Short mmCIF file of C-alpha atoms in Angstrom, two decimals:
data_model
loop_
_atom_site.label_atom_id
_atom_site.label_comp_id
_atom_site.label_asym_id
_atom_site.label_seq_id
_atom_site.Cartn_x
_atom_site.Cartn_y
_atom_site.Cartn_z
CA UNK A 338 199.35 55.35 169.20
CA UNK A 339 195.64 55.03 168.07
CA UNK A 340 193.18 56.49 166.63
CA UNK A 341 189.33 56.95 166.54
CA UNK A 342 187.59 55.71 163.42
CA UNK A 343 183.88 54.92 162.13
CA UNK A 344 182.68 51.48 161.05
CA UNK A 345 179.89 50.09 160.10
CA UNK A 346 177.52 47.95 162.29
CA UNK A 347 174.18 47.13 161.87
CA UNK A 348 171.62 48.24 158.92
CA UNK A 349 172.93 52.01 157.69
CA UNK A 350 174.38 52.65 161.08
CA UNK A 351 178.34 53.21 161.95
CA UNK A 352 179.47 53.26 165.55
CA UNK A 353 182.80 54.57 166.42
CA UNK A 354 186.08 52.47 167.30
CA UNK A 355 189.14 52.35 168.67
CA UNK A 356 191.92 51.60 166.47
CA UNK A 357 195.76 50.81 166.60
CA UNK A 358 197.77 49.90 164.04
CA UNK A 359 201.55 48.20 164.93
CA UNK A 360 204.89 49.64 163.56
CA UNK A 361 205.39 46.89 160.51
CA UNK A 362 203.36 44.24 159.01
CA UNK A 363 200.67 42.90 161.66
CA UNK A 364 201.06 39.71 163.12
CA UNK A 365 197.02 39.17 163.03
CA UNK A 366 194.24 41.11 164.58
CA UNK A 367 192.62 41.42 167.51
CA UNK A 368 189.14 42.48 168.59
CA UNK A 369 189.32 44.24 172.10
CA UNK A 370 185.66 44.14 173.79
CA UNK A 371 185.12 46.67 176.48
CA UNK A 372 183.71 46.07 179.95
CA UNK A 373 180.57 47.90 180.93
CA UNK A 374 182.83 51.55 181.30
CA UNK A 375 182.82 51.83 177.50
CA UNK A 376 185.94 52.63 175.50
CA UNK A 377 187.36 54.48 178.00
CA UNK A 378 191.49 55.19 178.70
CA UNK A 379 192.20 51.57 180.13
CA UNK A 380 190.38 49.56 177.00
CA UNK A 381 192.38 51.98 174.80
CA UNK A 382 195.29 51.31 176.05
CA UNK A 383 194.94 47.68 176.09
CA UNK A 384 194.78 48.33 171.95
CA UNK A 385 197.68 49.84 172.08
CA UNK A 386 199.52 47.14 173.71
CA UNK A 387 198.71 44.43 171.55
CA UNK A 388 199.25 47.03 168.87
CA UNK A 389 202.81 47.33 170.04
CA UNK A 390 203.03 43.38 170.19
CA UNK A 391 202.36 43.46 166.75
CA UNK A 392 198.54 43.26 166.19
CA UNK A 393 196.37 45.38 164.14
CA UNK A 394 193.90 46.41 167.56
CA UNK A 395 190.82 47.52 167.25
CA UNK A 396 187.60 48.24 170.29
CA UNK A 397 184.21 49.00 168.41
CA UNK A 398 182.08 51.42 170.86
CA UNK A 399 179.45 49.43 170.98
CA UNK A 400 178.12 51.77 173.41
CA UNK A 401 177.03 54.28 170.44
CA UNK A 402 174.00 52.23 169.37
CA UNK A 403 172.58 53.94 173.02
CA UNK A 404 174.86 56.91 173.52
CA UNK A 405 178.25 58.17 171.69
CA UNK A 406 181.16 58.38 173.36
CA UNK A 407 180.61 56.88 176.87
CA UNK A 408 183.93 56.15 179.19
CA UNK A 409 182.77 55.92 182.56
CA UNK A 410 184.65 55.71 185.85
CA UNK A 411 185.14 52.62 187.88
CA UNK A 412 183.27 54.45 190.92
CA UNK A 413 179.70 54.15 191.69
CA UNK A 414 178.14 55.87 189.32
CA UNK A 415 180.00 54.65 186.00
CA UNK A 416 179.01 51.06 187.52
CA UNK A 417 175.02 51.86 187.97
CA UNK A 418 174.93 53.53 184.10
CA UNK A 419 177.02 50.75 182.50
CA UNK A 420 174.56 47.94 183.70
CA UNK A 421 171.76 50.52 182.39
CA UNK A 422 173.46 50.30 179.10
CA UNK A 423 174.59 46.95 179.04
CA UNK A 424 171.06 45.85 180.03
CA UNK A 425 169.48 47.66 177.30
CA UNK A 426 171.71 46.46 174.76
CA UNK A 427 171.80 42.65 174.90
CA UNK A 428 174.56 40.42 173.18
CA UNK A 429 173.18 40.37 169.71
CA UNK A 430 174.36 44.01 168.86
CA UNK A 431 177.80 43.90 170.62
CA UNK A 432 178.39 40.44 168.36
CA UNK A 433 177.41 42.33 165.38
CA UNK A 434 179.72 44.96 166.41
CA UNK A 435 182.52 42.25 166.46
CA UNK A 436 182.23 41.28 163.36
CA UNK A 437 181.97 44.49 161.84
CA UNK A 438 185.26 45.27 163.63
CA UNK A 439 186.50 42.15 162.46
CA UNK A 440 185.57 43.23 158.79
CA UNK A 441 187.34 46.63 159.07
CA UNK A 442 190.77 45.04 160.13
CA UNK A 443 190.47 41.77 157.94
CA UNK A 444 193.35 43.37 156.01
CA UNK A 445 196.20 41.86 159.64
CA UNK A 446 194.75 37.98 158.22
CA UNK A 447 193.78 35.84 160.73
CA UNK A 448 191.94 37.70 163.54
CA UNK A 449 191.01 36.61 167.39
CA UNK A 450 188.69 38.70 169.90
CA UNK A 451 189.42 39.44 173.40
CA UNK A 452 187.12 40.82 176.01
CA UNK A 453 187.07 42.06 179.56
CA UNK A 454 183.95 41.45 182.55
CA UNK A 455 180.81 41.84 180.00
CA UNK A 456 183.29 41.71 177.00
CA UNK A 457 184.47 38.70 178.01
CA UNK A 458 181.09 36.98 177.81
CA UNK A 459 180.66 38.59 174.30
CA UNK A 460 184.05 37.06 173.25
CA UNK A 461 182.87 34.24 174.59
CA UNK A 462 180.12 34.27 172.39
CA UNK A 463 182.09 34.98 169.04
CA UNK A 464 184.05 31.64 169.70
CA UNK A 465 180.45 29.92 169.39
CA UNK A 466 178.48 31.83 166.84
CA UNK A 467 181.49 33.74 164.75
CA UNK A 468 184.13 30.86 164.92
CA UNK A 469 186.65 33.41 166.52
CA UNK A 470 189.32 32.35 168.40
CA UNK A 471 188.85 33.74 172.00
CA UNK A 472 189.84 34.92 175.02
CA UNK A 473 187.63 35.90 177.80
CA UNK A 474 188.50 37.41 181.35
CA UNK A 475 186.53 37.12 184.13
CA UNK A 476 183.63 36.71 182.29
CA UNK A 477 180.43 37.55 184.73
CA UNK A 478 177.75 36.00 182.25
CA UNK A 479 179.90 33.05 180.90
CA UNK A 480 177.73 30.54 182.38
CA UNK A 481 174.42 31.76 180.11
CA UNK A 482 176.55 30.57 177.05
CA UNK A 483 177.52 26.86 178.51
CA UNK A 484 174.79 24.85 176.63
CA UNK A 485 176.38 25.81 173.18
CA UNK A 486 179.40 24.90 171.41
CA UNK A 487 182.60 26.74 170.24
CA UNK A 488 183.86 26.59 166.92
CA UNK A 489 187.00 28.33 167.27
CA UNK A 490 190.25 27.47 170.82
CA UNK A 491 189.08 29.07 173.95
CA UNK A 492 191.35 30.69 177.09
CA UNK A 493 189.29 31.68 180.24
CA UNK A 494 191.15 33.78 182.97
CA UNK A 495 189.47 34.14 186.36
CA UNK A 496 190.44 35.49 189.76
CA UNK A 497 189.83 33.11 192.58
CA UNK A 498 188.93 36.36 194.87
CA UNK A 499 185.60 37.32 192.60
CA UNK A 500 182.94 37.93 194.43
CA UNK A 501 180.99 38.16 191.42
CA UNK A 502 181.41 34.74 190.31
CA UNK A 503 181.30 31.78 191.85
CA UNK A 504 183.79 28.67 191.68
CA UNK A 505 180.65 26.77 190.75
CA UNK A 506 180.22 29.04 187.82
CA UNK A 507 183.88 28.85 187.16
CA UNK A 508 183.68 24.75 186.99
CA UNK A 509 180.65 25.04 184.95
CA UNK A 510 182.44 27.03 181.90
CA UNK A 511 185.76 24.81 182.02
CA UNK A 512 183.20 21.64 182.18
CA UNK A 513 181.69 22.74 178.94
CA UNK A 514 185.00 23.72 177.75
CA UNK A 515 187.06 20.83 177.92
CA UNK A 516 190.09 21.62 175.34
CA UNK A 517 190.29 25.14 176.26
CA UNK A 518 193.08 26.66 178.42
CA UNK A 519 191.67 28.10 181.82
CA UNK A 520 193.14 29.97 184.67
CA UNK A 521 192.38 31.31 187.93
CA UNK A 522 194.37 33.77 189.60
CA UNK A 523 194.84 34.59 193.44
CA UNK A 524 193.21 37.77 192.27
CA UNK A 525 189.89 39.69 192.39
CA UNK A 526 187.90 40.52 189.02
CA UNK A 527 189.17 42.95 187.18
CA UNK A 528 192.73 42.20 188.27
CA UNK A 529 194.11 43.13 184.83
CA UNK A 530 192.87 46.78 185.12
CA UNK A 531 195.32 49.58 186.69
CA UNK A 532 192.94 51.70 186.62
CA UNK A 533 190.43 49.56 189.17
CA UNK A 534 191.27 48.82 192.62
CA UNK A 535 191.70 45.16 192.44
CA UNK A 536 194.42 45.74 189.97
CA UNK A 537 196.58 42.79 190.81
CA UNK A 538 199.90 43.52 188.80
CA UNK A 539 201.00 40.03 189.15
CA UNK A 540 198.24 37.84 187.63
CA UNK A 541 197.88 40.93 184.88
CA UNK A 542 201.49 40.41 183.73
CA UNK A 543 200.84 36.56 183.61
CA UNK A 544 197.65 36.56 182.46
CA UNK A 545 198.91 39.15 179.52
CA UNK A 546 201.86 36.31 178.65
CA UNK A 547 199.62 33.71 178.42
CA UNK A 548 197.20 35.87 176.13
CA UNK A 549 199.75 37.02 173.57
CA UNK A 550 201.18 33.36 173.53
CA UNK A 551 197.65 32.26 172.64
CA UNK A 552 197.18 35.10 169.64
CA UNK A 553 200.78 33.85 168.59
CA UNK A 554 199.28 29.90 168.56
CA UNK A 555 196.44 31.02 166.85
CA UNK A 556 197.34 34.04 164.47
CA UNK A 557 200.81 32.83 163.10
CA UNK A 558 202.77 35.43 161.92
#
């Protein structure tokens, strides 16, 4: 359904996305942020899904600032060379990337981000600094963003099962997040990925209702 496409990020430089655009007029947009595998066949497919529901879908690589065209595995080695890259990067790039991503489907109207594991923290971050309405799942850094405030409705998935955050980190995001909606699933992190083994079909199918009813609250159309 999609296609690749350039736009442009920071200074001079274009980085590569992932782009889908839905049968009629879109609903909104949506901002798809990556986990640490890059834009790889699961994150493409999730743009194509919204796409379908109506959304102009987009996923900047915001893995070309370091290296073009990364989609690693969900083994062992994709794992150790996605923290490389994500450590090297930062946030401040990835939000740029957002924006610029933003920009480059502004034509849908009103536009929300959505991220997964890392992404989720950057979406995260684009409810606070680029008043973007938000979802985040299972957001591993979530709790380095708690001391500032959102501008733009919140929704936090979680899966009770992840090891790689703590209910203490869970309570501390929905503490500083009082009016947003948050979940936790009977489900490990990254439950809402077929292509992982904690792929919990279940909480994917409800957490995917509960997303597209949240783009519907907050996109109109």
């Amino acid at each position: 359904m999609g296609e690749f496409i350039n736009i442009g990020s920071t200074g001079t430089q274009c980085i590569g996305a992932y782009l889908a655009k839905p049968a009629g007029k879109p609903r909104g947009g949506v901002v798809v942020v990556q986990e640490i595998f890059g834009v790889n066949p699961h994150i493409r497919s999730v743009v194509d899904d919204y796409a379908a529901e109506g959304y102009l879908a987009i996923a900047p690589a915001v893995f070309d600032h370091l290296e073009t065209g990364v989609e690693l595995g969900y083994d062992e080695a994709g794992m150790k060379k996605g923290i490389a890259l994500i450590s090297e990067l930062g946030f401040e790039r990835p939000l740029e990337d957002v924006a610029s991503a933003a920009e480059a489907i502004k034509s849908a109207g009103k536009i929300a981000v959505v991220g997964f594991c890392w992404g989720g923290s950057i979406a995260y971050l684009a409810a606070i600094k680029l008043g973007m309405p938000a979802v985040s799942y299972y957001g591993g850094r979530n709790t380095q963003l708690v001391g500032m405030q959102a501008k733009a409705p919140l929704m936090f998935h979680y899966g009770f099962k992840d090891a790689h955050i703590s209910a203490e980190d869970r309570e501390k995001v929905r503490a500083a997040n009082p009016t947003a909606e948050f979940y936790v699933y009977d489900a490990d992190h990254g439950f809402n990925c077929d292509a992982r083994a904690s792929f919990d079909a279940a909480a994917a199918k409800l957490a995917r209702t509960r997303t597209l009813a949240f783009f519907a609250k907050q996109l109109g159309g």
